[in-house]
Every structure is written in C-alpha cells, then in structure tokens.
PDB file of C-alpha atoms in Angstrom:
ATOM      1  CA  MET S 101     -18.423  -5.922 -27.019  1.00 51.00           C
ATOM      2  CA  GLY S 102     -15.854  -6.179 -24.237  1.00 53.00           C
ATOM      3  CA  SER S 103     -13.207  -8.848 -24.489  1.00 53.00           C
ATOM      4  CA  SER S 104     -14.514 -10.551 -27.608  1.00 56.00           C
ATOM      5  CA  ASN S 105     -11.863 -10.886 -30.346  1.00 59.00           C
ATOM      6  CA  ARG S 106     -14.419 -11.937 -32.990  1.00 63.00           C
ATOM      7  CA  VAL S 107     -14.989  -9.390 -35.790  1.00 62.00           C
ATOM      8  CA  GLU S 108     -18.525  -9.247 -37.167  1.00 74.00           C
ATOM      9  CA  ASN S 109     -19.027  -8.328 -40.834  1.00 82.00           C
ATOM     10  CA  TYR S 110     -21.916  -6.137 -41.803  1.00 82.00           C
ATOM     11  CA  ASN S 111     -24.227  -7.694 -44.338  1.00 83.00           C
ATOM     12  CA  GLU S 112     -27.443  -6.036 -45.612  1.00 84.00           C
ATOM     13  CA  ASP S 113     -28.987  -9.493 -46.343  1.00 83.00           C
ATOM     14  CA  ASP S 114     -28.873 -10.353 -42.605  1.00 83.00           C
ATOM     15  CA  LEU S 115     -31.085  -7.393 -41.659  1.00 85.00           C
ATOM     16  CA  PRO S 116     -34.810  -7.959 -41.053  1.00 87.00           C
ATOM     17  CA  ALA S 117     -37.176  -6.918 -43.800  1.00 88.00           C
ATOM     18  CA  TYR S 118     -38.785  -3.525 -43.439  1.00 87.00           C
ATOM     19  CA  THR S 119     -42.398  -3.558 -42.391  1.00 88.00           C
ATOM     20  CA  PRO S 120     -44.340  -0.313 -42.224  1.00 88.00           C
ATOM     21  CA  MET S 121     -46.068   0.714 -39.050  1.00 88.00           C
ATOM     22  CA  PRO S 122     -49.543  -0.881 -38.553  1.00 90.00           C
ATOM     23  CA  TRP S 123     -51.288   2.438 -37.992  1.00 91.00           C
ATOM     24  CA  SER S 124     -51.918   5.266 -40.356  1.00 91.00           C
ATOM     25  CA  LEU S 125     -50.893   8.897 -40.010  1.00 91.00           C
ATOM     26  CA  LYS S 126     -54.554   9.818 -39.563  1.00 93.00           C
ATOM     27  CA  GLU S 127     -54.827   7.515 -36.593  1.00 94.00           C
ATOM     28  CA  ILE S 128     -51.729   9.101 -35.034  1.00 92.00           C
ATOM     29  CA  ARG S 129     -53.179  12.646 -35.567  1.00 92.00           C
ATOM     30  CA  ASP S 130     -56.476  11.556 -34.108  1.00 93.00           C
ATOM     31  CA  ALA S 131     -54.758  10.338 -30.942  1.00 94.00           C
ATOM     32  CA  ILE S 132     -53.264  13.764 -30.323  1.00 94.00           C
ATOM     33  CA  PRO S 133     -55.613  16.333 -28.701  1.00 95.00           C
ATOM     34  CA  PRO S 134     -56.800  18.935 -31.204  1.00 92.00           C
ATOM     35  CA  ARG S 135     -55.740  21.831 -28.911  1.00 91.00           C
ATOM     36  CA  LEU S 136     -52.069  20.917 -29.606  1.00 90.00           C
ATOM     37  CA  PHE S 137     -52.495  21.652 -33.317  1.00 90.00           C
ATOM     38  CA  VAL S 138     -53.745  25.259 -32.732  1.00 93.00           C
ATOM     39  CA  ARG S 139     -51.029  27.763 -33.743  1.00 93.00           C
ATOM     40  CA  ASP S 140     -50.423  30.567 -31.264  1.00 94.00           C
ATOM     41  CA  THR S 141     -48.089  33.321 -32.618  1.00 95.00           C
ATOM     42  CA  VAL S 142     -47.873  35.209 -29.342  1.00 96.00           C
ATOM     43  CA  ARG S 143     -46.797  32.095 -27.421  1.00 94.00           C
ATOM     44  CA  GLY S 144     -44.296  31.180 -30.135  1.00 94.00           C
ATOM     45  CA  LEU S 145     -42.786  34.669 -29.990  1.00 97.00           C
ATOM     46  CA  MET S 146     -42.606  34.433 -26.194  1.00 98.00           C
ATOM     47  CA  TYR S 147     -40.681  31.162 -26.502  1.00 97.00           C
ATOM     48  CA  LEU S 148     -38.329  32.802 -29.078  1.00 98.00           C
ATOM     49  CA  ALA S 149     -37.720  35.762 -26.799  1.00 98.00           C
ATOM     50  CA  ARG S 150     -37.040  33.398 -23.851  1.00 98.00           C
ATOM     51  CA  ASP S 151     -34.588  31.354 -25.864  1.00 98.00           C
ATOM     52  CA  LEU S 152     -32.806  34.453 -27.111  1.00 98.00           C
ATOM     53  CA  LEU S 153     -32.607  35.813 -23.604  1.00 98.00           C
ATOM     54  CA  LEU S 154     -31.224  32.566 -22.175  1.00 97.00           C
ATOM     55  CA  ALA S 155     -28.632  32.281 -24.995  1.00 97.00           C
ATOM     56  CA  ALA S 156     -27.499  35.838 -24.366  1.00 97.00           C
ATOM     57  CA  ALA S 157     -27.252  35.199 -20.612  1.00 96.00           C
ATOM     58  CA  ALA S 158     -25.247  31.952 -21.216  1.00 92.00           C
ATOM     59  CA  TRP S 159     -22.917  33.787 -23.599  1.00 94.00           C
ATOM     60  CA  SER S 160     -22.434  36.640 -21.203  1.00 94.00           C
ATOM     61  CA  LEU S 161     -21.635  34.327 -18.314  1.00 90.00           C
ATOM     62  CA  ALA S 162     -19.297  32.301 -20.491  1.00 90.00           C
ATOM     63  CA  THR S 163     -17.109  35.372 -21.144  1.00 91.00           C
ATOM     64  CA  TYR S 164     -16.339  35.453 -17.366  1.00 91.00           C
ATOM     65  CA  ILE S 165     -15.000  31.834 -17.172  1.00 88.00           C
ATOM     66  CA  ASP S 166     -11.437  32.379 -18.350  1.00 87.00           C
ATOM     67  CA  PRO S 167     -10.783  35.666 -16.510  1.00 89.00           C
ATOM     68  CA  PHE S 168     -12.135  34.167 -13.288  1.00 88.00           C
ATOM     69  CA  PHE S 169      -9.892  31.105 -13.294  1.00 85.00           C
ATOM     70  CA  LYS S 170      -6.788  33.118 -14.396  1.00 85.00           C
ATOM     71  CA  GLN S 171      -6.911  35.169 -11.176  1.00 85.00           C
ATOM     72  CA  ALA S 172      -3.971  34.676  -8.820  1.00 86.00           C
ATOM     73  CA  GLN S 173      -6.249  33.980  -5.821  1.00 87.00           C
ATOM     74  CA  ILE S 174      -8.018  31.135  -7.621  1.00 83.00           C
ATOM     75  CA  GLY S 175      -4.716  29.614  -8.666  1.00 81.00           C
ATOM     76  CA  GLU S 176      -3.457  29.758  -5.106  1.00 85.00           C
ATOM     77  CA  PHE S 177      -6.706  28.353  -3.652  1.00 88.00           C
ATOM     78  CA  LEU S 178      -7.134  25.530  -6.150  1.00 87.00           C
ATOM     79  CA  THR S 179      -3.514  25.056  -7.272  1.00 87.00           C
ATOM     80  CA  PRO S 180      -2.761  25.733 -10.922  1.00 86.00           C
ATOM     81  CA  VAL S 181      -3.756  22.264 -12.039  1.00 89.00           C
ATOM     82  CA  GLY S 182      -6.980  22.407  -9.960  1.00 88.00           C
ATOM     83  CA  ALA S 183      -7.801  25.795 -11.429  1.00 87.00           C
ATOM     84  CA  GLU S 184      -7.303  24.455 -14.960  1.00 88.00           C
ATOM     85  CA  ILE S 185      -9.490  21.395 -14.193  1.00 90.00           C
ATOM     86  CA  ALA S 186     -12.193  23.662 -12.734  1.00 89.00           C
ATOM     87  CA  ARG S 187     -11.999  25.906 -15.809  1.00 89.00           C
ATOM     88  CA  TRP S 188     -12.501  22.981 -18.117  1.00 90.00           C
ATOM     89  CA  ALA S 189     -15.356  21.720 -16.023  1.00 92.00           C
ATOM     90  CA  ALA S 190     -16.964  25.151 -16.147  1.00 89.00           C
ATOM     91  CA  TRP S 191     -16.717  25.104 -19.978  1.00 87.00           C
ATOM     92  CA  CYS S 192     -18.238  21.628 -20.079  1.00 87.00           C
ATOM     93  CA  THR S 193     -21.310  22.496 -18.108  1.00 77.00           C
TER      94      THR S 193
END
C-alpha cells in the first residue's frame, strides 16, 4: 500500500490451510445465557413497530431537505455553493 510499485499476484496455494474452530456449536450455545434464547413475540412486535416508526419519521424529514435548501433566504445566508454543500451533507447524514 502507499508508494509501493510492486504488484502482488493472488495465488490460492499461498493461503493458509483452513482449520475449523476448536470449539463445538454446543459449547458456544452453552456459553450464551438461556434467557437469550426465549422467544418473545410482544417484544419482537414492539421492535418492529419502533423500526417502522423511525423509518417513517426519517422518510418524512427527508422530504423537507430539498425544499429547505432551495429557499432564497438559505441561499443568501449560506451562498449558493454553501447551500448546495449543506444540502448534500444533510442527505449524507
């Protein structure tokens, strides 16, 4: 990386041999508390409702980005280039 001009060729034979993990799936499950495996439909539906509400709020707020930055007052306050940069920054966040 950086200023190196050397090109490295990819070769499958140079890769280390695959070794499976030293623990079993049962050992991994035993390390996790059993309460985390209990299914809770009400909690799952609450998370779904929360996610849908947040997605709708984000979509609703996003519809105001372009009209806000196209206002004449914003263009005068930030300059046209600054307003465009702020608009792009708002879309990226």
